Short mmCIF file of C-alpha atoms and ligand atoms in Angstrom, two decimals:
data_model
loop_
_atom_site.label_atom_id
_atom_site.label_comp_id
_atom_site.label_asym_id
_atom_site.label_seq_id
_atom_site.Cartn_x
_atom_site.Cartn_y
_atom_site.Cartn_z
CA MET A 1 40.78 38.59 18.21
CA ARG A 2 41.57 40.69 15.79
CA ARG A 3 45.46 40.11 16.43
CA LEU A 4 44.65 36.21 16.54
CA ALA A 5 43.33 36.54 13.17
CA VAL A 6 46.60 38.27 11.65
CA LEU A 7 48.43 35.59 13.53
CA THR A 8 46.83 32.86 11.96
CA LEU A 9 46.74 34.56 8.77
CA LEU A 10 50.52 34.57 8.96
CA VAL A 11 50.78 30.99 9.94
CA VAL A 12 48.70 30.02 6.94
CA ALA A 13 51.11 32.32 4.73
CA VAL A 14 54.35 30.86 5.89
CA PRO A 15 54.22 27.84 3.45
CA VAL A 16 53.24 30.07 0.40
CA THR A 17 56.41 31.99 0.94
CA ALA A 18 58.93 29.21 1.80
CA GLU A 19 61.08 27.82 -0.71
CA PRO A 20 59.96 25.25 -2.58
CA ASN A 21 61.26 21.57 -1.56
CA ALA A 22 62.36 19.00 -4.29
CA ALA A 23 59.37 17.46 -5.29
CA GLU A 24 57.48 20.95 -6.13
CA ARG A 25 60.72 22.09 -7.82
CA GLY A 26 60.70 18.86 -9.77
CA GLU A 27 56.69 19.22 -10.46
CA LYS A 28 57.47 22.39 -12.01
CA ALA A 29 60.50 21.54 -14.05
CA LEU A 30 58.44 18.22 -15.47
CA THR A 31 55.48 20.93 -16.12
CA THR A 32 57.04 24.16 -17.37
CA THR A 33 60.23 22.86 -18.90
CA ALA A 34 60.73 21.99 -22.64
CA PHE A 35 64.00 19.51 -22.84
CA ILE A 36 64.28 18.95 -26.09
CA PRO A 37 63.60 21.03 -29.11
CA ALA A 38 60.17 21.25 -31.14
CA PHE A 39 59.61 19.01 -33.80
CA TRP A 40 57.17 20.67 -35.28
CA THR A 41 55.76 23.91 -36.29
CA PRO A 42 52.62 25.00 -34.49
CA ARG A 43 50.68 24.92 -37.67
CA ALA A 44 51.32 20.97 -37.83
CA VAL A 45 48.79 20.63 -34.94
CA ASP A 46 46.25 23.18 -36.32
CA SER A 47 46.23 21.44 -39.84
CA ALA A 48 46.86 17.81 -38.61
CA TRP A 49 43.23 16.83 -39.42
CA LYS A 50 43.95 17.23 -43.49
CA GLN A 51 45.89 13.58 -42.68
CA TRP A 52 42.45 11.95 -41.28
CA GLY A 53 40.87 11.71 -45.07
CA VAL A 54 37.89 13.86 -43.57
CA ALA A 55 36.28 16.57 -46.13
CA ALA A 56 36.38 19.55 -42.92
CA LYS A 57 38.29 20.67 -40.00
CA PRO A 58 36.29 18.91 -37.00
CA ALA A 59 34.01 21.32 -34.89
CA ASP A 60 35.29 20.34 -31.59
CA TYR A 61 39.05 20.30 -32.98
CA ASP A 62 40.99 19.67 -29.76
CA ALA A 63 38.72 17.03 -28.58
CA ALA A 64 39.07 16.05 -31.78
CA LEU A 65 42.95 16.09 -31.84
CA ARG A 66 43.10 14.36 -28.48
CA ASP A 67 40.43 11.51 -29.55
CA ARG A 68 42.66 10.92 -32.54
CA TYR A 69 45.81 10.51 -31.09
CA GLY A 70 45.46 9.27 -27.23
CA LEU A 71 45.81 12.45 -25.86
CA HIS A 72 44.64 13.41 -22.54
CA PRO A 73 43.42 17.58 -21.50
CA ALA A 74 46.59 18.97 -19.29
CA PRO A 75 45.61 18.93 -15.43
CA TYR A 76 47.95 21.66 -15.55
CA PRO A 77 48.72 25.39 -17.81
CA ASN A 78 50.01 23.93 -20.74
CA ASP A 79 49.28 27.02 -23.75
CA GLY A 80 45.74 24.57 -24.79
CA LEU A 81 47.98 21.72 -25.66
CA PRO A 82 47.09 18.85 -24.14
CA MET A 83 49.08 16.81 -21.77
CA GLY A 84 52.36 15.46 -23.43
CA LEU A 85 52.70 17.81 -26.44
CA ARG A 86 54.65 21.35 -25.06
CA LYS A 87 55.60 24.59 -26.71
CA ALA A 88 59.11 24.72 -27.41
CA ARG A 89 61.93 26.00 -29.10
CA HIS A 90 62.02 25.19 -33.14
CA LEU A 91 64.85 25.83 -35.53
CA PHE A 92 62.30 28.80 -36.95
CA GLY A 93 61.07 30.11 -33.74
CA THR A 94 58.59 28.44 -31.63
CA GLY A 95 56.71 25.01 -32.07
CA VAL A 96 55.93 21.98 -30.63
CA GLY A 97 57.16 19.05 -29.06
CA ALA A 98 56.59 16.15 -26.97
CA ASP A 99 57.49 15.60 -23.59
CA CYS A 100 57.21 12.87 -20.35
CA MET A 101 53.57 12.96 -20.12
CA MET A 102 53.13 12.19 -23.65
CA CYS A 103 54.00 8.50 -22.48
CA HIS A 104 53.74 9.00 -18.57
CA GLY A 105 50.23 11.30 -18.69
CA GLY A 106 46.94 8.75 -18.89
CA SER A 107 43.51 8.82 -17.81
CA VAL A 108 40.54 7.05 -16.45
CA MET A 109 37.28 7.96 -15.72
CA GLY A 110 38.02 10.73 -18.22
CA THR A 111 40.37 12.20 -15.83
CA SER A 112 44.35 12.87 -16.41
CA TYR A 113 46.91 11.82 -14.12
CA VAL A 114 50.86 12.89 -14.27
CA GLY A 115 52.00 9.39 -13.52
CA LEU A 116 49.78 7.10 -14.95
CA GLY A 117 50.68 5.44 -18.26
CA ASN A 118 49.00 6.36 -21.03
CA ALA A 119 47.21 3.42 -22.82
CA SER A 120 45.38 5.39 -25.36
CA LEU A 121 48.44 6.63 -27.44
CA ASP A 122 49.24 6.24 -30.91
CA ILE A 123 52.09 7.77 -31.10
CA GLN A 124 52.92 6.18 -34.66
CA GLY A 125 50.08 8.64 -35.87
CA LEU A 126 50.94 11.00 -34.23
CA PHE A 127 54.74 11.55 -35.34
CA GLU A 128 53.79 10.38 -38.64
CA ASP A 129 50.77 13.21 -39.20
CA LEU A 130 52.22 16.11 -37.82
CA ALA A 131 55.29 15.76 -39.86
CA ARG A 132 53.01 15.13 -42.90
CA ALA A 133 51.59 17.86 -42.02
CA ASP A 134 54.62 20.45 -41.90
CA GLY A 135 55.42 18.81 -45.34
CA ILE A 136 57.74 16.36 -44.38
CA ALA A 137 56.47 12.84 -45.72
CA LYS A 138 59.34 11.05 -44.44
CA THR A 139 58.69 7.81 -42.75
CA LEU A 140 59.61 7.52 -39.15
CA PRO A 141 63.30 6.46 -38.41
CA PHE A 142 62.31 3.31 -36.87
CA THR A 143 58.83 1.96 -35.59
CA PHE A 144 57.60 4.01 -32.60
CA SER A 145 54.77 1.82 -31.76
CA GLN A 146 52.63 -1.42 -33.55
CA VAL A 147 49.79 -1.46 -31.18
CA ARG A 148 47.86 1.45 -29.63
CA GLY A 149 48.57 2.11 -26.09
CA THR A 150 52.09 0.63 -26.27
CA ASN A 151 55.49 1.44 -27.42
CA GLU A 152 58.67 1.32 -28.54
CA ALA A 153 60.41 3.27 -25.66
CA ASP A 154 63.12 0.71 -25.81
CA GLY A 155 64.03 1.35 -29.19
CA PHE A 156 63.97 5.10 -28.64
CA GLY A 157 66.89 4.28 -26.24
CA VAL A 158 68.71 2.03 -28.18
CA TYR A 159 68.39 3.72 -31.36
CA LEU A 160 69.04 7.36 -30.01
CA LEU A 161 71.86 6.13 -28.01
CA GLY A 162 73.61 4.57 -31.47
CA PHE A 163 74.34 8.45 -32.58
CA ARG A 164 76.31 8.75 -29.33
CA ASN A 165 79.84 9.37 -28.24
CA PRO A 166 80.13 8.29 -24.46
CA ASP A 167 80.08 11.81 -23.74
CA LEU A 168 76.93 12.17 -25.23
CA SER A 169 79.03 14.53 -28.48
CA MET A 170 77.58 13.11 -31.65
CA LYS A 171 79.08 10.59 -33.69
CA PRO A 172 79.24 10.58 -37.47
CA SER A 173 77.47 7.61 -38.36
CA TRP A 174 74.91 5.50 -36.61
CA THR A 175 75.41 2.13 -34.55
CA ASN A 176 73.26 -0.61 -34.35
CA LEU A 177 72.80 -1.35 -30.85
CA GLY A 178 69.95 -3.77 -31.29
CA LEU A 179 67.47 -1.88 -32.31
CA ARG A 180 63.95 -4.28 -32.94
CA ASP A 181 60.75 -3.06 -32.93
CA ASP A 182 58.70 -5.85 -31.41
CA THR A 183 58.88 -4.87 -27.54
CA CYS A 184 55.65 -3.59 -27.18
CA ALA A 185 55.78 -1.50 -23.84
CA ASP A 186 52.83 -0.74 -21.52
CA VAL A 187 53.96 2.30 -19.82
CA PRO A 188 54.06 1.87 -16.07
CA ALA A 189 52.66 4.25 -13.32
CA TRP A 190 55.44 6.43 -11.79
CA TRP A 191 53.78 6.11 -8.19
CA LEU A 192 55.22 2.60 -7.92
CA LEU A 193 58.96 4.10 -8.01
CA LYS A 194 59.23 4.73 -4.49
CA LYS A 195 58.94 1.35 -3.73
CA LYS A 196 61.45 -0.21 -6.31
CA ARG A 197 64.84 -0.83 -5.86
CA THR A 198 65.38 -1.52 -9.66
CA MET A 199 63.56 -0.13 -12.59
CA TYR A 200 62.08 -0.93 -15.89
CA ALA A 201 60.08 -4.19 -16.59
CA THR A 202 63.64 -6.48 -16.07
CA GLY A 203 64.34 -4.42 -12.99
CA ALA A 204 67.80 -4.02 -14.77
CA THR A 205 68.43 -0.44 -13.61
CA ASP A 206 69.29 1.01 -10.07
CA SER A 207 65.68 2.85 -8.98
CA ARG A 208 68.08 5.62 -7.68
CA SER A 209 69.17 6.48 -11.11
CA VAL A 210 68.64 9.85 -12.18
CA ARG A 211 70.86 10.24 -15.64
CA SER A 212 68.78 7.39 -16.66
CA LEU A 213 65.54 9.22 -16.39
CA MET A 214 67.53 11.86 -19.08
CA GLN A 215 67.57 8.86 -22.21
CA PHE A 216 64.75 11.12 -23.83
CA MET A 217 66.58 14.26 -24.17
CA MET A 218 68.78 12.42 -26.64
CA HIS A 219 67.52 14.92 -29.36
CA PRO A 220 70.06 15.23 -31.65
CA LEU A 221 69.84 18.88 -31.13
CA ASN A 222 70.67 18.44 -27.78
CA GLY A 223 74.69 18.17 -26.97
CA PRO A 224 76.66 17.05 -23.87
CA ALA A 225 76.00 20.58 -22.19
CA ASP A 226 72.25 20.20 -22.56
CA PHE A 227 72.57 17.16 -20.09
CA THR A 228 74.70 18.44 -17.27
CA LYS A 229 72.57 21.22 -17.79
CA HIS A 230 69.43 19.85 -16.72
CA GLU A 231 70.92 16.93 -14.66
CA LEU A 232 69.96 19.00 -11.10
CA ALA A 233 66.02 19.80 -12.58
CA PHE A 234 66.37 16.13 -13.40
CA ARG A 235 67.28 15.19 -9.81
CA ASP A 236 64.05 17.43 -8.52
CA VAL A 237 61.99 15.46 -11.08
CA GLN A 238 62.95 12.27 -9.24
CA ALA A 239 62.10 13.77 -6.07
CA TYR A 240 58.79 14.47 -7.80
CA LEU A 241 57.66 11.25 -9.21
CA LEU A 242 58.81 9.47 -5.80
CA SER A 243 56.43 11.82 -3.63
CA LEU A 244 52.85 10.71 -6.51
CA THR A 245 50.51 8.56 -5.13
CA PRO A 246 47.99 6.73 -6.95
CA PRO A 247 44.53 7.88 -7.11
CA LYS A 248 41.41 5.97 -5.43
CA TYR A 249 39.15 3.20 -6.72
CA PRO A 250 35.65 5.30 -7.39
CA PHE A 251 32.83 3.15 -6.88
CA PRO A 252 32.19 1.43 -3.86
CA ILE A 253 33.80 -1.83 -2.62
CA ASP A 254 32.48 -4.46 -0.64
CA ALA A 255 34.47 -4.45 2.34
CA ALA A 256 33.74 -8.29 3.65
CA LYS A 257 34.69 -10.06 0.20
CA ALA A 258 38.13 -7.38 0.04
CA ASP A 259 39.19 -8.83 3.38
CA ALA A 260 38.59 -12.53 1.98
CA GLY A 261 40.41 -11.17 -0.90
CA ARG A 262 43.52 -10.21 1.25
CA ALA A 263 43.32 -13.41 3.08
CA VAL A 264 43.78 -15.14 -0.69
CA PHE A 265 45.97 -12.74 -1.66
CA ALA A 266 48.77 -13.44 1.44
CA GLU A 267 49.08 -16.51 0.51
CA HIS A 268 49.36 -16.93 -3.34
CA CYS A 269 50.30 -13.28 -4.31
CA ALA A 270 52.15 -11.49 -1.58
CA ARG A 271 55.89 -13.39 -1.54
CA CYS A 272 56.37 -11.44 -5.20
CA HIS A 273 53.98 -8.15 -4.72
CA GLY A 274 54.72 -7.51 -1.46
CA THR A 275 52.21 -6.21 1.29
CA TYR A 276 49.98 -3.44 1.81
CA GLY A 277 48.36 -1.31 4.50
CA ALA A 278 50.24 0.47 7.23
CA THR A 279 53.15 -0.99 6.82
CA PRO A 280 53.70 -1.97 3.49
CA THR A 281 56.64 -4.54 2.45
CA TYR A 282 57.76 -4.89 -1.05
CA PRO A 283 60.56 -7.68 -1.90
CA ASN A 284 61.45 -6.19 -4.86
CA ARG A 285 61.96 -9.95 -6.80
CA ILE A 286 62.89 -10.48 -10.61
CA VAL A 287 61.32 -13.41 -11.59
CA PRO A 288 63.26 -15.91 -13.75
CA LEU A 289 61.60 -16.05 -17.28
CA ALA A 290 60.80 -19.91 -16.88
CA GLU A 291 58.74 -18.97 -13.57
CA ILE A 292 56.61 -16.27 -14.89
CA GLY A 293 56.29 -16.99 -18.41
CA THR A 294 55.24 -14.03 -20.10
CA ASP A 295 56.30 -12.95 -23.22
CA PRO A 296 60.24 -13.43 -23.88
CA VAL A 297 61.16 -10.52 -26.32
CA ARG A 298 61.57 -7.76 -24.07
CA HIS A 299 63.71 -9.68 -21.92
CA ARG A 300 65.99 -10.08 -24.67
CA SER A 301 65.67 -6.49 -26.08
CA VAL A 302 68.22 -5.01 -24.00
CA ASN A 303 71.33 -6.63 -25.68
CA GLU A 304 75.25 -6.81 -24.76
CA ALA A 305 76.04 -3.94 -27.16
CA TYR A 306 73.54 -1.75 -25.97
CA ALA A 307 74.49 -2.34 -22.41
CA ALA A 308 78.21 -2.33 -22.95
CA ALA A 309 77.56 1.47 -25.00
CA TYR A 310 75.17 2.54 -22.15
CA THR A 311 77.74 1.82 -19.22
CA ALA A 312 80.73 3.23 -21.13
CA SER A 313 78.10 6.59 -21.80
CA TRP A 314 77.53 9.95 -19.45
CA PHE A 315 74.61 7.86 -18.58
CA GLY A 316 76.77 5.29 -16.80
CA LYS A 317 78.83 7.31 -14.90
CA GLU A 318 76.51 8.19 -11.94
CA PRO A 319 77.85 6.58 -8.64
CA ALA A 320 79.98 3.22 -9.66
CA GLY A 321 78.53 0.25 -6.81
CA TRP A 322 75.07 0.48 -7.32
CA PHE A 323 75.11 -2.78 -8.28
CA VAL A 324 76.56 -6.11 -7.42
CA ASP A 325 78.87 -6.10 -10.49
CA GLY A 326 79.73 -2.37 -10.89
CA LYS A 327 77.24 -1.44 -13.66
CA LEU A 328 74.53 1.05 -13.81
CA LEU A 329 72.75 -1.57 -16.16
CA ARG A 330 72.83 -5.35 -15.28
CA TRP A 331 71.26 -8.43 -16.74
CA THR A 332 68.82 -9.77 -14.88
CA PRO A 333 67.01 -13.47 -15.12
CA GLY A 334 63.45 -12.03 -15.99
CA TYR A 335 60.54 -9.80 -14.93
CA GLN A 336 60.15 -7.72 -12.09
CA ALA A 337 56.93 -8.21 -9.64
CA PRO A 338 55.77 -4.89 -9.79
CA PRO A 339 53.72 -3.27 -6.62
CA LEU A 340 50.05 -3.25 -7.34
CA ASP A 341 48.95 0.02 -5.39
CA GLY A 342 46.56 1.94 -7.73
CA VAL A 343 46.24 -1.60 -10.29
CA TRP A 344 42.43 -0.83 -10.53
CA ALA A 345 43.69 2.38 -12.93
CA THR A 346 46.71 0.87 -14.99
CA ALA A 347 45.10 -1.04 -17.42
CA PRO A 348 46.11 -3.09 -19.43
CA TYR A 349 48.36 -5.43 -17.76
CA LEU A 350 51.60 -6.86 -17.45
CA HIS A 351 54.92 -5.64 -19.31
CA ASN A 352 53.21 -5.78 -23.18
CA GLY A 353 49.99 -4.62 -22.06
CA SER A 354 48.51 -8.20 -23.79
CA VAL A 355 45.98 -8.32 -20.62
CA PRO A 356 42.84 -5.54 -20.44
CA THR A 357 41.52 -6.83 -17.17
CA LEU A 358 42.56 -7.86 -13.45
CA ALA A 359 40.17 -10.85 -14.05
CA GLY A 360 42.37 -12.20 -17.31
CA VAL A 361 45.77 -11.51 -15.06
CA LEU A 362 44.12 -14.21 -12.49
CA ASN A 363 42.97 -16.72 -15.31
CA SER A 364 45.34 -17.04 -18.00
CA LYS A 365 42.29 -19.36 -20.03
CA ALA A 366 39.61 -16.13 -19.81
CA ARG A 367 42.40 -14.04 -21.59
CA PRO A 368 41.10 -12.45 -25.13
CA ASN A 369 43.99 -13.27 -27.84
CA LEU A 370 42.78 -10.75 -30.49
CA PHE A 371 40.74 -7.79 -29.55
CA THR A 372 40.12 -3.76 -29.83
CA ARG A 373 38.82 -1.33 -27.31
CA SER A 374 37.63 2.25 -27.82
CA PHE A 375 40.95 4.09 -26.81
CA ARG A 376 38.50 6.23 -24.93
CA THR A 377 38.87 6.80 -20.73
CA GLY A 378 35.41 7.51 -19.88
CA VAL A 379 33.35 5.63 -17.57
CA ASP A 380 31.78 3.43 -20.24
CA ASP A 381 35.25 1.98 -21.26
CA TYR A 382 35.86 0.91 -18.12
CA ASP A 383 34.45 -2.89 -16.90
CA ARG A 384 33.73 -2.50 -13.75
CA ASP A 385 33.08 -6.13 -13.49
CA GLN A 386 36.36 -7.50 -15.42
CA VAL A 387 37.89 -4.50 -13.73
CA GLY A 388 40.29 -2.73 -16.73
CA TRP A 389 39.47 -2.14 -20.08
CA LYS A 390 36.72 -3.33 -22.10
CA VAL A 391 37.56 -4.90 -25.08
CA THR A 392 35.57 -5.99 -28.24
CA GLU A 393 37.00 -9.51 -29.17
CA LEU A 394 37.30 -10.01 -33.34
CA ALA A 395 37.07 -13.24 -35.25
CA ALA A 396 39.73 -12.54 -37.82
CA PRO A 397 42.81 -10.32 -37.77
CA PRO A 398 42.80 -7.17 -39.79
CA GLY A 399 43.33 -7.41 -43.40
CA ALA A 400 45.59 -5.84 -46.14
CA ASP A 401 43.17 -3.57 -47.14
CA VAL A 402 43.02 -2.03 -43.80
CA PRO A 403 44.52 1.39 -43.65
CA PRO A 404 47.44 1.29 -40.19
CA VAL A 405 45.49 3.48 -37.81
CA GLU A 406 42.97 1.27 -37.77
CA ARG A 407 45.63 -1.72 -37.55
CA ARG A 408 47.06 -0.18 -34.45
CA LYS A 409 43.69 -0.79 -32.95
CA VAL A 410 44.03 -4.39 -32.99
CA TYR A 411 45.87 -6.15 -30.22
CA ASP A 412 46.92 -9.67 -31.74
CA THR A 413 48.37 -11.79 -29.00
CA THR A 414 49.88 -14.24 -31.95
CA ARG A 415 52.67 -11.60 -32.91
CA SER A 416 56.12 -11.09 -31.87
CA GLY A 417 56.45 -9.75 -28.70
CA ARG A 418 52.70 -9.47 -27.96
CA SER A 419 52.30 -12.84 -26.15
CA ASN A 420 49.68 -12.69 -23.33
CA ALA A 421 51.03 -16.28 -22.17
CA GLY A 422 52.59 -17.20 -18.59
CA HIS A 423 52.07 -15.36 -14.98
CA THR A 424 49.09 -18.59 -14.26
CA PHE A 425 49.34 -18.12 -10.45
CA GLY A 426 45.30 -17.22 -10.19
CA ASP A 427 44.54 -20.25 -12.72
CA ASP A 428 44.03 -22.62 -9.63
CA LEU A 429 42.05 -20.18 -7.69
CA THR A 430 37.93 -20.80 -7.07
CA ASP A 431 36.00 -18.10 -8.74
CA ALA A 432 35.01 -16.82 -5.71
CA GLU A 433 38.82 -16.60 -4.89
CA ARG A 434 39.57 -14.55 -8.01
CA ARG A 435 36.79 -12.39 -7.28
CA ALA A 436 37.58 -11.91 -3.90
CA VAL A 437 41.41 -11.04 -4.59
CA ILE A 438 40.32 -8.54 -7.28
CA GLU A 439 37.97 -6.81 -4.84
CA TYR A 440 40.98 -6.69 -2.51
CA LEU A 441 43.25 -5.13 -5.19
CA LYS A 442 40.45 -2.15 -5.75
CA THR A 443 41.72 -0.89 -2.53
CA LEU A 444 45.15 -0.87 -2.98
C1 HEC R 501 57.70 6.98 -25.86
C2 HEC R 501 57.25 7.15 -24.69
C3 HEC R 501 58.25 7.34 -23.35
C4 HEC R 501 58.20 8.68 -23.00
C5 HEC R 501 58.52 10.30 -23.84
C6 HEC R 501 59.04 8.70 -21.60
N1 HEC R 501 58.92 7.29 -21.12
FE1 HEC R 501 59.57 7.06 -19.22
N2 HEC R 501 58.93 4.91 -19.68
C7 HEC R 501 58.16 4.52 -21.06
C8 HEC R 501 57.97 2.95 -21.11
C9 HEC R 501 57.23 2.60 -22.06
C10 HEC R 501 58.55 2.45 -19.62
C11 HEC R 501 59.27 1.25 -19.41
C12 HEC R 501 59.90 0.32 -20.10
C13 HEC R 501 60.33 -1.01 -19.67
O1 HEC R 501 60.20 -1.02 -18.58
O2 HEC R 501 60.98 -1.42 -20.60
C14 HEC R 501 59.49 3.45 -19.60
C15 HEC R 501 59.65 3.36 -18.12
C16 HEC R 501 60.01 5.29 -17.00
C17 HEC R 501 60.55 5.05 -15.90
C18 HEC R 501 60.54 3.81 -15.01
C19 HEC R 501 59.74 3.21 -14.08
C20 HEC R 501 59.47 2.02 -13.42
O3 HEC R 501 58.54 1.67 -12.10
O4 HEC R 501 60.06 0.89 -14.03
C21 HEC R 501 60.92 6.05 -15.12
C22 HEC R 501 61.29 6.60 -13.96
C23 HEC R 501 60.32 7.22 -16.56
N3 HEC R 501 60.31 6.15 -17.81
C24 HEC R 501 60.49 8.57 -16.69
C25 HEC R 501 60.34 8.97 -17.34
C26 HEC R 501 61.25 10.50 -17.92
C27 HEC R 501 61.57 11.25 -16.75
C28 HEC R 501 60.84 10.72 -18.99
C29 HEC R 501 60.74 12.22 -19.70
C30 HEC R 501 61.87 12.65 -19.50
C31 HEC R 501 60.22 9.59 -19.74
N4 HEC R 501 60.35 8.83 -19.13
C32 HEC R 501 59.95 9.93 -20.86
C33 HEC R 501 58.15 5.54 -22.37
C34 HEC R 501 58.04 6.69 -21.80
C1 HEC R 502 56.12 -16.16 -8.43
C2 HEC R 502 56.10 -14.51 -8.37
C3 HEC R 502 54.58 -14.00 -8.64
C4 HEC R 502 53.51 -14.57 -7.87
C5 HEC R 502 53.52 -15.33 -7.07
C6 HEC R 502 52.64 -13.67 -8.56
N1 HEC R 502 52.90 -12.75 -9.88
FE1 HEC R 502 51.76 -11.14 -10.41
N2 HEC R 502 53.38 -10.69 -11.44
C7 HEC R 502 54.99 -11.37 -11.11
C8 HEC R 502 55.27 -11.02 -12.07
C9 HEC R 502 57.05 -11.03 -12.44
C10 HEC R 502 54.66 -9.99 -12.59
C11 HEC R 502 55.63 -9.14 -14.21
C12 HEC R 502 55.19 -9.86 -15.71
C13 HEC R 502 55.00 -9.13 -16.65
O1 HEC R 502 54.82 -7.89 -17.02
O2 HEC R 502 55.36 -9.88 -17.47
C14 HEC R 502 53.40 -9.47 -12.11
C15 HEC R 502 52.65 -8.92 -12.55
C16 HEC R 502 50.95 -9.37 -12.06
C17 HEC R 502 50.08 -8.00 -12.35
C18 HEC R 502 50.53 -6.93 -13.57
C19 HEC R 502 50.64 -6.14 -13.10
C20 HEC R 502 50.81 -4.71 -13.92
O3 HEC R 502 50.80 -3.74 -13.84
O4 HEC R 502 50.87 -5.08 -15.36
C21 HEC R 502 49.31 -8.15 -11.74
C22 HEC R 502 47.42 -7.77 -11.38
C23 HEC R 502 49.65 -9.16 -10.73
N3 HEC R 502 50.67 -9.83 -11.08
C24 HEC R 502 48.70 -9.55 -9.75
C25 HEC R 502 48.90 -10.52 -8.67
C26 HEC R 502 48.08 -11.50 -8.40
C27 HEC R 502 46.70 -11.14 -7.77
C28 HEC R 502 48.80 -12.67 -7.85
C29 HEC R 502 48.24 -14.19 -6.73
C30 HEC R 502 47.27 -14.48 -7.30
C31 HEC R 502 50.26 -12.86 -8.21
N4 HEC R 502 50.06 -11.55 -9.13
C32 HEC R 502 50.73 -13.62 -8.35
C33 HEC R 502 55.25 -11.94 -10.31
C34 HEC R 502 53.99 -12.73 -9.56
#
């Protein structure tokens, strides 16, 4: 008996001592490495409240800081910092920087998930306030975000590549590769990547690309050697992203209704979004702009100058021939229909986050046009009826006297890049059919 127990112990112990696999190494790299130097001193985080117009430091400061900027508790050890911020080397010792999870670490039902897009983040306020808290009053070099929960991630790539030679050494002057501030990106969930052959909203990049994941490393203090040094780690990071799975819908699902929804989905949606279950299929369809009809700005935001510079650079020197035209970044006719796994958790919807609920995705006439929300992620903030975030519709856009931090909480679909038009494929369904499809979507 005793011997058996010892044997069992040994068997159980094996996986612990075994070499970690690529995904495990990737998770560790992603949650422990500072791939870019710090932006701020630790003091900046402690004194950010002085930018909030309050008389004293709020009592539960960690929670107040997260709430103010839309950050979430880290579900891994992170030196007491919220997910997305990270200890990193600074010109003057150790400071605080940002990492992938600032945008790619989200929360729903009050639970943090690595890989869920952060739909609460006020990246503009965060960067402005922390710089000011460090005594640097400069405005940001370009707009990081116009609306809370969305960001100008494409602008980051365009802006930063403008400083680089093809080998990623710094250029003496900046080239404008078509920077704009209205692409209004809603961050996609990482767990969808495993199904995709192409990635990003327009499907412009081969999803096997590892170097594309490293664009965020173009901090001015990172030179060519830093990129080559971390490429292997990013291969592991990619393996980790490919291992992620979506959280399950946490409330009861009406099985009969969901079953009816499966049939409607098969008829009206599957040709673009694929099928689910034991043997899933995913067609990886890129739907022409004229057919999808959603906001066109993101589609035209990556122009030829940027594509040429990117292709000529280190980023574009991964195995050739991945795309028919031999490029790693290519023009596509529209937007990629994403897989819908875990879609209940990824509100707001469409590439620009212009539709707060699934009910709105399925009925273009019922979408709110001017709205705000709490940007919190608790059970009370989640709309179980419409499936997505609860919003408050507004009668008029904020006036000129409203401070920027409050303006960014308002989504105005009449602004450039923020249209909520298009994707009308659910409009002709009956209310009962739409309800059934939504019930089915909860099961994915
Ligand atoms: C400033 C916010 C931000 C940061 C920081 C950021 N990303 Fe992203 N990421 C985005 C946005 C927004 C998109 C969608 C862009 C688009 O398609 O237009 C995206 C897209 C992606 C995609 C493609 C997903 C898909 O299915 O199309 C991957 C993979 C990815 N990011 C990985 C990373 C990694 C790894 C890091 C850190 C090294 C990182 N990102 C840092 C905002 C960010
Ligand atoms: C002709 C192809 C096509 C059909 C048919 C179609 N969709 Fe889509 N769907 C897309 C594309 C493309 C997008 C991305 C559009 C964008 O972001 O601008 C999308 C986006 C979505 C999204 C938002 C995903 C996200 O994370 O933002 C949901 C949900 C969705 N579709 C559900 C459905 C359902 C349900 C049906 C059937 C009633 C359906 N779609 C029919 C192409 C299609």
